[in-house]
PDB file of C-alpha atoms in Angstrom:
ATOM      1  CA  MET A 136      -8.103  -4.283 -26.980  1.00 92.00           C
ATOM      2  CA  LYS A 137      -7.204  -1.401 -24.686  1.00 95.00           C
ATOM      3  CA  VAL A 138      -5.618  -1.906 -21.446  1.00 97.00           C
ATOM      4  CA  GLY A 139      -5.665   0.693 -18.712  1.00 97.00           C
ATOM      5  CA  PHE A 140      -1.958   1.054 -16.408  1.00 98.00           C
ATOM      6  CA  LEU A 141      -3.124   2.236 -13.324  1.00 97.00           C
ATOM      7  CA  HIS A 142      -0.255   3.473 -11.122  1.00 97.00           C
ATOM      8  CA  SER A 143       2.114   5.693  -9.015  1.00 93.00           C
ATOM      9  CA  LEU A 144       5.931   5.478  -9.961  1.00 91.00           C
ATOM     10  CA  VAL A 145       7.412   3.139 -12.664  1.00 96.00           C
ATOM     11  CA  ARG A 146       9.516   0.840 -10.745  1.00 96.00           C
ATOM     12  CA  LYS A 147      11.248  -1.929 -12.493  1.00 97.00           C
ATOM     13  CA  ASP A 148       8.383  -4.395 -11.718  1.00 97.00           C
ATOM     14  CA  GLU A 149       5.909  -1.648 -13.784  1.00 98.00           C
ATOM     15  CA  LYS A 150       8.978  -1.392 -16.772  1.00 98.00           C
ATOM     16  CA  LEU A 151       8.573  -5.761 -16.602  1.00 98.00           C
ATOM     17  CA  LEU A 152       5.034  -6.045 -16.780  1.00 98.00           C
ATOM     18  CA  LEU A 153       4.722  -2.755 -19.922  1.00 98.00           C
ATOM     19  CA  ASP A 154       7.194  -4.514 -21.965  1.00 98.00           C
ATOM     20  CA  GLU A 155       5.306  -7.637 -22.171  1.00 98.00           C
ATOM     21  CA  LEU A 156       2.158  -5.586 -22.815  1.00 98.00           C
ATOM     22  CA  ALA A 157       3.983  -4.190 -25.789  1.00 97.00           C
ATOM     23  CA  ALA A 158       5.415  -7.512 -26.723  1.00 97.00           C
ATOM     24  CA  ARG A 159       1.654  -8.784 -27.529  1.00 97.00           C
ATOM     25  CA  PRO A 160      -0.244  -7.695 -31.062  1.00 96.00           C
ATOM     26  CA  GLY A 161      -3.261  -5.726 -30.538  1.00 95.00           C
ATOM     27  CA  VAL A 162      -2.722  -4.279 -27.155  1.00 96.00           C
ATOM     28  CA  GLU A 163      -2.578  -0.601 -26.822  1.00 96.00           C
ATOM     29  CA  VAL A 164      -2.241   0.490 -23.361  1.00 97.00           C
ATOM     30  CA  ALA A 165      -3.141   3.896 -21.491  1.00 97.00           C
ATOM     31  CA  MET A 166      -0.940   5.251 -18.846  1.00 97.00           C
ATOM     32  CA  VAL A 167      -3.298   6.268 -15.891  1.00 96.00           C
ATOM     33  CA  ASP A 168      -0.773   8.082 -13.153  1.00 96.00           C
ATOM     34  CA  ASP A 169      -2.754   7.582  -9.617  1.00 95.00           C
ATOM     35  CA  ARG A 170      -1.231  11.177  -9.136  1.00 93.00           C
ATOM     36  CA  GLU A 171      -3.152  13.157 -11.721  1.00 94.00           C
ATOM     37  CA  LEU A 172      -6.626  11.206 -11.700  1.00 91.00           C
ATOM     38  CA  ALA A 173      -9.591  12.628 -11.363  1.00 90.00           C
ATOM     39  CA  PHE A 174     -13.001  11.274 -11.451  1.00 89.00           C
ATOM     40  CA  THR A 175     -16.666  12.500 -11.733  1.00 88.00           C
ATOM     41  CA  LEU A 176     -19.118   9.959 -10.281  1.00 86.00           C
ATOM     42  CA  GLY A 177     -21.555   8.539 -12.834  1.00 79.00           C
ATOM     43  CA  ARG A 178     -19.697   9.527 -15.796  1.00 80.00           C
ATOM     44  CA  ARG A 179     -17.631   7.281 -17.697  1.00 80.00           C
ATOM     45  CA  GLU A 180     -14.498   8.929 -18.950  1.00 80.00           C
ATOM     46  CA  PHE A 181     -12.248   5.694 -19.293  1.00 82.00           C
ATOM     47  CA  ASP A 182     -12.865   3.531 -22.111  1.00 86.00           C
ATOM     48  CA  PHE A 183     -10.522   0.591 -21.298  1.00 93.00           C
ATOM     49  CA  ASP A 184     -11.060  -3.455 -21.405  1.00 94.00           C
ATOM     50  CA  VAL A 185      -9.377  -3.984 -18.756  1.00 96.00           C
ATOM     51  CA  VAL A 186      -7.473  -1.989 -15.988  1.00 97.00           C
ATOM     52  CA  VAL A 187      -4.013  -3.280 -14.077  1.00 98.00           C
ATOM     53  CA  GLU A 188      -3.594  -1.798 -11.149  1.00 98.00           C
ATOM     54  CA  ARG A 189       0.205  -1.023  -9.528  1.00 98.00           C
ATOM     55  CA  CYS A 190      -0.313   1.699  -7.306  1.00 96.00           C
ATOM     56  CA  ILE A 191       2.148   2.300  -4.151  1.00 93.00           C
ATOM     57  CA  ASN A 192      -0.701   4.061  -2.010  1.00 91.00           C
ATOM     58  CA  HIS A 193      -3.102   1.671  -0.606  1.00 92.00           C
ATOM     59  CA  SER A 194      -6.019   4.093   0.032  1.00 92.00           C
ATOM     60  CA  ARG A 195      -5.549   5.155  -3.685  1.00 94.00           C
ATOM     61  CA  ALA A 196      -5.603   1.778  -5.305  1.00 96.00           C
ATOM     62  CA  LEU A 197      -8.698   0.867  -3.272  1.00 96.00           C
ATOM     63  CA  HIS A 198     -11.077   3.955  -4.514  1.00 96.00           C
ATOM     64  CA  ALA A 199      -9.570   4.142  -7.820  1.00 96.00           C
ATOM     65  CA  LEU A 200     -10.654   0.226  -8.369  1.00 97.00           C
ATOM     66  CA  ARG A 201     -14.094   0.673  -6.711  1.00 96.00           C
ATOM     67  CA  LEU A 202     -14.704   4.163  -8.876  1.00 94.00           C
ATOM     68  CA  LEU A 203     -13.124   2.347 -12.368  1.00 94.00           C
ATOM     69  CA  GLU A 204     -15.635  -0.789 -11.452  1.00 94.00           C
ATOM     70  CA  SER A 205     -18.715   1.638 -10.708  1.00 92.00           C
ATOM     71  CA  LEU A 206     -18.130   2.399 -14.672  1.00 90.00           C
ATOM     72  CA  GLY A 207     -18.034  -1.032 -15.536  1.00 90.00           C
ATOM     73  CA  VAL A 208     -14.519  -1.191 -16.019  1.00 93.00           C
ATOM     74  CA  ARG A 209     -12.987  -5.005 -15.350  1.00 94.00           C
ATOM     75  CA  CYS A 210      -9.689  -4.505 -12.983  1.00 97.00           C
ATOM     76  CA  VAL A 211      -7.207  -6.903 -11.964  1.00 97.00           C
ATOM     77  CA  ASN A 212      -6.812  -7.028  -9.089  1.00 97.00           C
ATOM     78  CA  THR A 213     -10.663  -6.501  -8.040  1.00 98.00           C
ATOM     79  CA  SER A 214     -11.422  -3.558  -5.134  1.00 98.00           C
ATOM     80  CA  ALA A 215     -13.021  -6.318  -3.107  1.00 98.00           C
ATOM     81  CA  VAL A 216      -9.450  -8.218  -3.052  1.00 98.00           C
ATOM     82  CA  ALA A 217      -7.964  -4.801  -2.361  1.00 97.00           C
ATOM     83  CA  SER A 218      -9.860  -4.095   0.094  1.00 96.00           C
ATOM     84  CA  VAL A 219      -9.024  -7.611   2.064  1.00 97.00           C
ATOM     85  CA  CYS A 220      -5.525  -7.885   1.369  1.00 96.00           C
ATOM     86  CA  GLY A 221      -4.780  -4.240   2.426  1.00 93.00           C
ATOM     87  CA  ASP A 222      -5.722  -4.794   5.632  1.00 93.00           C
ATOM     88  CA  LYS A 223      -4.157  -7.657   7.538  1.00 93.00           C
ATOM     89  CA  LEU A 224      -7.198  -7.821  10.051  1.00 94.00           C
ATOM     90  CA  LEU A 225      -9.815  -8.343   7.238  1.00 96.00           C
ATOM     91  CA  THR A 226      -7.119 -11.237   5.672  1.00 97.00           C
ATOM     92  CA  SER A 227      -7.067 -13.172   8.930  1.00 97.00           C
ATOM     93  CA  ILE A 228     -10.695 -13.173   9.152  1.00 97.00           C
ATOM     94  CA  ALA A 229     -11.425 -14.164   5.379  1.00 98.00           C
ATOM     95  CA  LEU A 230      -8.166 -17.121   5.949  1.00 98.00           C
ATOM     96  CA  ALA A 231     -10.197 -18.107   9.173  1.00 98.00           C
ATOM     97  CA  GLU A 232     -13.503 -18.251   7.457  1.00 98.00           C
ATOM     98  CA  HIS A 233     -12.417 -20.324   4.519  1.00 98.00           C
ATOM     99  CA  GLY A 234     -10.232 -22.661   7.003  1.00 98.00           C
ATOM    100  CA  VAL A 235      -7.052 -21.835   5.828  1.00 98.00           C
ATOM    101  CA  PRO A 236      -4.250 -22.218   8.417  1.00 98.00           C
ATOM    102  CA  GLN A 237      -2.402 -19.459   9.943  1.00 97.00           C
ATOM    103  CA  PRO A 238      -0.473 -18.263  12.940  1.00 96.00           C
ATOM    104  CA  GLU A 239      -2.960 -17.409  15.659  1.00 96.00           C
ATOM    105  CA  VAL A 240      -3.673 -13.900  15.693  1.00 97.00           C
ATOM    106  CA  ARG A 241      -5.642 -11.847  18.857  1.00 96.00           C
ATOM    107  CA  VAL A 242      -7.165  -8.430  18.138  1.00 95.00           C
ATOM    108  CA  ALA A 243      -7.591  -5.648  20.536  1.00 94.00           C
ATOM    109  CA  PHE A 244      -8.596  -1.875  20.808  1.00 91.00           C
ATOM    110  CA  THR A 245      -7.229  -0.615  23.862  1.00 91.00           C
ATOM    111  CA  PRO A 246      -3.923  -1.132  25.450  1.00 92.00           C
ATOM    112  CA  GLU A 247      -5.368  -2.973  28.327  1.00 94.00           C
ATOM    113  CA  SER A 248      -6.862  -5.288  26.712  1.00 95.00           C
ATOM    114  CA  ALA A 249      -4.155  -5.688  24.227  1.00 94.00           C
ATOM    115  CA  ILE A 250      -1.910  -6.829  27.257  1.00 95.00           C
ATOM    116  CA  ALA A 251      -4.806  -9.120  28.526  1.00 96.00           C
ATOM    117  CA  ALA A 252      -4.533 -10.532  25.289  1.00 96.00           C
ATOM    118  CA  ILE A 253      -0.642 -11.000  24.333  1.00 95.00           C
ATOM    119  CA  GLU A 254      -0.431 -12.315  28.269  1.00 95.00           C
ATOM    120  CA  ALA A 255      -2.968 -15.057  27.344  1.00 95.00           C
ATOM    121  CA  MET A 256      -1.076 -15.954  24.120  1.00 95.00           C
ATOM    122  CA  GLY A 257       2.279 -15.702  25.941  1.00 95.00           C
ATOM    123  CA  TYR A 258       5.857 -14.260  24.759  1.00 94.00           C
ATOM    124  CA  PRO A 259       7.163 -13.414  22.155  1.00 95.00           C
ATOM    125  CA  VAL A 260       3.959 -12.169  19.566  1.00 95.00           C
ATOM    126  CA  VAL A 261       4.464  -9.859  17.016  1.00 94.00           C
ATOM    127  CA  LEU A 262       2.651  -6.863  17.092  1.00 92.00           C
ATOM    128  CA  LYS A 263       1.427  -5.458  13.829  1.00 87.00           C
ATOM    129  CA  PRO A 264      -0.289  -2.493  12.293  1.00 81.00           C
ATOM    130  CA  ALA A 265      -3.638  -3.386  10.508  1.00 77.00           C
ATOM    131  CA  VAL A 266      -2.510  -1.532   7.321  1.00 76.00           C
ATOM    132  CA  GLY A 267       0.850  -1.591   6.085  1.00 64.00           C
ATOM    133  CA  SER A 268       3.852  -3.078   3.786  1.00 58.00           C
ATOM    134  CA  TRP A 269       7.063  -4.104   3.390  1.00 53.00           C
ATOM    135  CA  GLY A 270       7.801  -5.270   6.415  1.00 57.00           C
ATOM    136  CA  ARG A 271       7.361  -1.757   8.494  1.00 65.00           C
ATOM    137  CA  LEU A 272       6.121  -0.947  11.823  1.00 69.00           C
ATOM    138  CA  LEU A 273       6.576  -4.456  13.004  1.00 78.00           C
ATOM    139  CA  ALA A 274       7.786  -4.990  16.384  1.00 87.00           C
ATOM    140  CA  LYS A 275       8.781  -8.435  17.815  1.00 89.00           C
ATOM    141  CA  VAL A 276       7.759  -8.231  21.731  1.00 92.00           C
ATOM    142  CA  ASN A 277       9.150 -10.609  24.246  1.00 92.00           C
ATOM    143  CA  ASP A 278       8.202  -9.617  27.541  1.00 91.00           C
ATOM    144  CA  ARG A 279       5.360  -7.358  29.247  1.00 92.00           C
ATOM    145  CA  ASP A 280       8.304  -4.135  29.863  1.00 91.00           C
ATOM    146  CA  ALA A 281       8.652  -4.204  26.213  1.00 89.00           C
ATOM    147  CA  ALA A 282       4.491  -4.904  25.477  1.00 90.00           C
ATOM    148  CA  GLU A 283       3.485  -1.803  27.781  1.00 89.00           C
ATOM    149  CA  ALA A 284       6.201   0.372  26.167  1.00 89.00           C
ATOM    150  CA  LEU A 285       4.947  -0.209  22.575  1.00 86.00           C
ATOM    151  CA  LEU A 286       1.207  -0.094  23.575  1.00 88.00           C
ATOM    152  CA  GLU A 287       2.074   3.272  24.863  1.00 85.00           C
ATOM    153  CA  HIS A 288       3.890   4.437  21.990  1.00 82.00           C
ATOM    154  CA  LYS A 289       1.302   3.273  19.229  1.00 81.00           C
ATOM    155  CA  THR A 290      -1.567   4.886  21.647  1.00 83.00           C
ATOM    156  CA  THR A 291       0.303   8.415  21.850  1.00 80.00           C
ATOM    157  CA  LEU A 292       1.193   8.572  17.960  1.00 75.00           C
ATOM    158  CA  GLY A 293      -2.409   8.132  17.960  1.00 66.00           C
ATOM    159  CA  SER A 294      -2.476   7.330  13.998  1.00 65.00           C
ATOM    160  CA  TYR A 295      -5.146   5.216  12.386  1.00 64.00           C
ATOM    161  CA  HIS A 296      -2.428   3.064  11.859  1.00 62.00           C
ATOM    162  CA  HIS A 297      -2.087   2.736  15.539  1.00 67.00           C
ATOM    163  CA  SER A 298      -5.845   2.469  16.856  1.00 74.00           C
ATOM    164  CA  VAL A 299      -6.369  -1.260  16.571  1.00 86.00           C
ATOM    165  CA  PHE A 300      -3.831  -3.744  18.319  1.00 91.00           C
ATOM    166  CA  TYR A 301      -3.027  -6.677  15.663  1.00 93.00           C
ATOM    167  CA  ILE A 302      -1.251  -9.441  17.475  1.00 95.00           C
ATOM    168  CA  GLN A 303       0.265 -12.515  15.979  1.00 95.00           C
ATOM    169  CA  ARG A 304       1.651 -15.566  17.719  1.00 95.00           C
ATOM    170  CA  TYR A 305       5.743 -15.310  16.730  1.00 93.00           C
ATOM    171  CA  VAL A 306       6.580 -18.419  14.632  1.00 91.00           C
ATOM    172  CA  GLU A 307      10.127 -19.420  14.564  1.00 87.00           C
ATOM    173  CA  LYS A 308      11.147 -19.203  11.044  1.00 81.00           C
ATOM    174  CA  ARG A 309      14.709 -20.600  11.448  1.00 82.00           C
ATOM    175  CA  GLY A 310      16.089 -17.913   9.050  1.00 82.00           C
ATOM    176  CA  ARG A 311      13.585 -18.114   6.465  1.00 92.00           C
ATOM    177  CA  ASP A 312       9.960 -18.092   4.814  1.00 94.00           C
ATOM    178  CA  ILE A 313       8.239 -18.691   1.536  1.00 96.00           C
ATOM    179  CA  ARG A 314       6.831 -16.017  -1.110  1.00 96.00           C
ATOM    180  CA  ALA A 315       4.607 -18.052  -3.199  1.00 98.00           C
ATOM    181  CA  PHE A 316       3.118 -16.452  -6.553  1.00 98.00           C
ATOM    182  CA  VAL A 317      -0.441 -17.218  -7.410  1.00 98.00           C
ATOM    183  CA  VAL A 318      -2.158 -16.106 -10.919  1.00 98.00           C
ATOM    184  CA  GLY A 319      -5.784 -16.924 -11.499  1.00 97.00           C
ATOM    185  CA  ASP A 320      -5.987 -21.048 -10.706  1.00 96.00           C
ATOM    186  CA  GLU A 321      -2.410 -21.642 -10.672  1.00 98.00           C
ATOM    187  CA  CYS A 322       0.833 -21.214  -8.036  1.00 98.00           C
ATOM    188  CA  ILE A 323       3.342 -20.048 -10.631  1.00 98.00           C
ATOM    189  CA  ALA A 324       6.445 -19.970  -8.454  1.00 98.00           C
ATOM    190  CA  ALA A 325       7.831 -19.537  -5.164  1.00 98.00           C
ATOM    191  CA  ILE A 326      10.843 -18.639  -3.061  1.00 97.00           C
ATOM    192  CA  TYR A 327      12.449 -18.362   0.375  1.00 95.00           C
ATOM    193  CA  ARG A 328      13.350 -15.382   1.396  1.00 93.00           C
ATOM    194  CA  THR A 329      16.525 -15.896   3.821  1.00 89.00           C
ATOM    195  CA  SER A 330      17.922 -13.245   6.271  1.00 79.00           C
ATOM    196  CA  GLU A 331      19.560 -13.485   9.665  1.00 69.00           C
ATOM    197  CA  HIS A 332      16.897 -11.185  10.943  1.00 66.00           C
ATOM    198  CA  TRP A 333      13.560 -12.300  12.083  1.00 62.00           C
ATOM    199  CA  ILE A 334      11.971  -9.792   9.240  1.00 68.00           C
ATOM    200  CA  THR A 335      12.984 -11.847   6.267  1.00 63.00           C
ATOM    201  CA  ASN A 336      10.875  -9.394   3.840  1.00 65.00           C
ATOM    202  CA  THR A 337      13.239  -8.733   0.356  1.00 60.00           C
ATOM    203  CA  ALA A 338      12.816  -5.133   0.863  1.00 60.00           C
ATOM    204  CA  ARG A 339      14.410  -5.589   4.506  1.00 59.00           C
ATOM    205  CA  GLY A 340      17.422  -7.582   3.110  1.00 61.00           C
ATOM    206  CA  GLY A 341      16.188 -10.806   2.492  1.00 72.00           C
ATOM    207  CA  HIS A 342      17.720 -13.053   0.277  1.00 84.00           C
ATOM    208  CA  ALA A 343      15.906 -14.790  -2.503  1.00 89.00           C
ATOM    209  CA  THR A 344      16.380 -18.343  -3.619  1.00 95.00           C
ATOM    210  CA  ASN A 345      14.044 -21.028  -5.494  1.00 97.00           C
ATOM    211  CA  CYS A 346      11.341 -22.874  -3.517  1.00 97.00           C
ATOM    212  CA  PRO A 347       9.821 -25.970  -5.459  1.00 97.00           C
ATOM    213  CA  VAL A 348       6.137 -25.541  -5.821  1.00 98.00           C
ATOM    214  CA  THR A 349       5.234 -28.957  -4.206  1.00 97.00           C
ATOM    215  CA  PRO A 350       1.633 -29.915  -4.538  1.00 97.00           C
ATOM    216  CA  ALA A 351       0.966 -29.194  -0.326  1.00 97.00           C
ATOM    217  CA  LEU A 352       2.481 -25.595  -1.247  1.00 97.00           C
ATOM    218  CA  ALA A 353       0.725 -25.175  -4.374  1.00 98.00           C
ATOM    219  CA  ALA A 354      -2.660 -26.188  -2.421  1.00 98.00           C
ATOM    220  CA  ILE A 355      -2.297 -24.001   0.501  1.00 98.00           C
ATOM    221  CA  SER A 356      -1.368 -20.880  -2.058  1.00 98.00           C
ATOM    222  CA  LEU A 357      -4.672 -21.401  -3.809  1.00 98.00           C
ATOM    223  CA  ALA A 358      -6.738 -21.784  -0.951  1.00 98.00           C
ATOM    224  CA  GLY A 359      -5.068 -18.834   0.369  1.00 98.00           C
ATOM    225  CA  ALA A 360      -5.819 -16.896  -2.558  1.00 98.00           C
ATOM    226  CA  ARG A 361      -9.366 -17.770  -3.106  1.00 98.00           C
ATOM    227  CA  ALA A 362     -10.000 -17.096   0.231  1.00 98.00           C
ATOM    228  CA  VAL A 363      -9.054 -13.254  -0.458  1.00 98.00           C
ATOM    229  CA  GLY A 364     -10.855 -13.379  -3.935  1.00 98.00           C
ATOM    230  CA  GLY A 365      -8.415 -14.694  -6.091  1.00 96.00           C
ATOM    231  CA  GLY A 366      -6.725 -13.227  -8.927  1.00 97.00           C
ATOM    232  CA  VAL A 367      -2.653 -12.186  -8.879  1.00 98.00           C
ATOM    233  CA  VAL A 368      -1.504 -12.409  -5.607  1.00 98.00           C
ATOM    234  CA  ALA A 369       1.708 -13.128  -3.760  1.00 98.00           C
ATOM    235  CA  LEU A 370       1.255 -14.962  -0.217  1.00 98.00           C
ATOM    236  CA  ASP A 371       3.806 -15.082   2.534  1.00 96.00           C
ATOM    237  CA  ILE A 372       3.817 -18.278   3.988  1.00 97.00           C
ATOM    238  CA  PHE A 373       5.779 -19.908   7.227  1.00 96.00           C
ATOM    239  CA  GLU A 374       6.640 -23.457   7.484  1.00 94.00           C
ATOM    240  CA  ASP A 375       5.014 -25.068  10.564  1.00 88.00           C
ATOM    241  CA  GLY A 376       6.508 -28.784  11.141  1.00 82.00           C
ATOM    242  CA  ASP A 377       5.107 -31.033   8.258  1.00 79.00           C
ATOM    243  CA  GLY A 378       2.596 -28.063   7.312  1.00 91.00           C
ATOM    244  CA  TYR A 379       2.231 -24.523   6.324  1.00 97.00           C
ATOM    245  CA  LEU A 380       0.619 -21.325   7.647  1.00 98.00           C
ATOM    246  CA  VAL A 381      -0.260 -18.335   5.502  1.00 98.00           C
ATOM    247  CA  ASN A 382       1.191 -15.085   7.225  1.00 95.00           C
ATOM    248  CA  GLU A 383       0.023 -12.451   4.620  1.00 95.00           C
ATOM    249  CA  VAL A 384      -1.899 -11.828   0.978  1.00 97.00           C
ATOM    250  CA  ASN A 385      -0.559  -9.069  -1.267  1.00 96.00           C
ATOM    251  CA  TYR A 386      -2.209  -7.587  -4.044  1.00 97.00           C
ATOM    252  CA  THR A 387      -0.080  -5.551  -5.558  1.00 96.00           C
ATOM    253  CA  MET A 388       3.037  -7.933  -5.173  1.00 94.00           C
ATOM    254  CA  GLU A 389       6.589  -7.370  -6.163  1.00 94.00           C
ATOM    255  CA  PHE A 390       8.181 -10.002  -8.054  1.00 96.00           C
ATOM    256  CA  LYS A 391      11.452  -8.413  -9.835  1.00 95.00           C
ATOM    257  CA  ASN A 392      13.840 -10.537  -7.505  1.00 92.00           C
ATOM    258  CA  SER A 393      11.648 -13.280  -7.878  1.00 95.00           C
ATOM    259  CA  ILE A 394      12.261 -13.690 -11.538  1.00 97.00           C
ATOM    260  CA  ALA A 395      15.850 -15.372 -11.783  1.00 96.00           C
ATOM    261  CA  PRO A 396      15.660 -17.886  -9.178  1.00 96.00           C
ATOM    262  CA  THR A 397      12.663 -19.177 -10.443  1.00 98.00           C
ATOM    263  CA  GLY A 398      13.238 -18.704 -13.680  1.00 97.00           C
ATOM    264  CA  VAL A 399       9.555 -18.218 -14.344  1.00 98.00           C
ATOM    265  CA  ASN A 400       8.168 -14.947 -16.569  1.00 98.00           C
ATOM    266  CA  ILE A 401       6.184 -13.774 -13.631  1.00 98.00           C
ATOM    267  CA  PRO A 402       5.051 -10.409 -15.630  1.00 98.00           C
ATOM    268  CA  GLY A 403       4.318 -12.532 -18.868  1.00 98.00           C
ATOM    269  CA  LYS A 404       2.335 -15.074 -16.678  1.00 98.00           C
ATOM    270  CA  ILE A 405       0.179 -11.805 -15.009  1.00 98.00           C
ATOM    271  CA  VAL A 406      -0.589 -10.445 -18.744  1.00 98.00           C
ATOM    272  CA  ASP A 407      -1.668 -13.533 -19.981  1.00 98.00           C
ATOM    273  CA  TYR A 408      -4.290 -13.237 -16.956  1.00 98.00           C
ATOM    274  CA  VAL A 409      -5.269  -9.845 -17.448  1.00 97.00           C
ATOM    275  CA  LEU A 410      -5.793 -10.378 -20.936  1.00 97.00           C
ATOM    276  CA  SER A 411      -7.914 -13.433 -20.362  1.00 95.00           C
ATOM    277  CA  ARG A 412     -10.045 -11.388 -18.009  1.00 91.00           C
ATOM    278  CA  ALA A 413     -10.592  -8.596 -20.785  1.00 90.00           C
ATOM    279  CA  ARG A 414     -11.695 -11.209 -23.052  1.00 88.00           C
ATOM    280  CA  ALA A 415     -14.159 -13.100 -20.841  1.00 86.00           C
ATOM    281  CA  ALA A 416     -15.519  -9.688 -20.110  1.00 78.00           C
ATOM    282  CA  ALA A 417     -15.962  -9.050 -24.179  1.00 77.00           C
ATOM    283  CA  LYS A 418     -17.487 -12.471 -24.384  1.00 78.00           C
ATOM    284  CA  ALA A 419     -19.995 -11.694 -21.582  1.00 77.00           C
ATOM    285  CA  ALA A 420     -20.776  -8.455 -22.831  1.00 66.00           C
TER     286      ALA A 420
END
């Protein structure tokens, strides 16, 4: 079996996946660096049974996956999943369409309509770029003065990331949230991410500890994963009274800080799923 490993930099997460692939008998890995990649449309230049996507750049990942799929290559994750998860607005729409609980979201396209939406929702709110990761460019807005200043900055900056105003109701997390890992039809593990700051991402200093995967947590994690198309995803989840709210879904998930606290061989589970998808494709051919 030939596995294409689509990547940018090879970080610790990628090394762990490559170690797992190397340990599987009969598996040949071909490294595909997105910085060197070039496609000729309509020409099958890649002979892979399956491709694992581990790019850092969302645009490269999304378009490389779609190009590979156009050549008949099975990919994990699919371009459809990458498209939805790479855009917070599309993720929120998918969650809403599938009835998955999430914090209230409003969307506006001008500073004036954004202020009206924020005032109707009530302070505090969180402003996010529709496309972005690692907790970057998030802002908690506590009053109208802060909202007007931030919206003016975003409008003046004028990039694609600031052209749509994604407004989310602020959820009091009491210092922690949950990251749940879904592989196929199983929620394999979860961690609490704890921080004194309201942003709890481990990339921003959040501390990871084990979170038991209860039936309720597994249910909302699987529902969220299925809403965006399934595969290998990590969900950021808020505790809300007796229930849960899905905040975001990540399609190129980082897991290196979650193996030790959970005791779960996360890269092993991912590789099991990838190889199963390749076998399913071969059987269907």
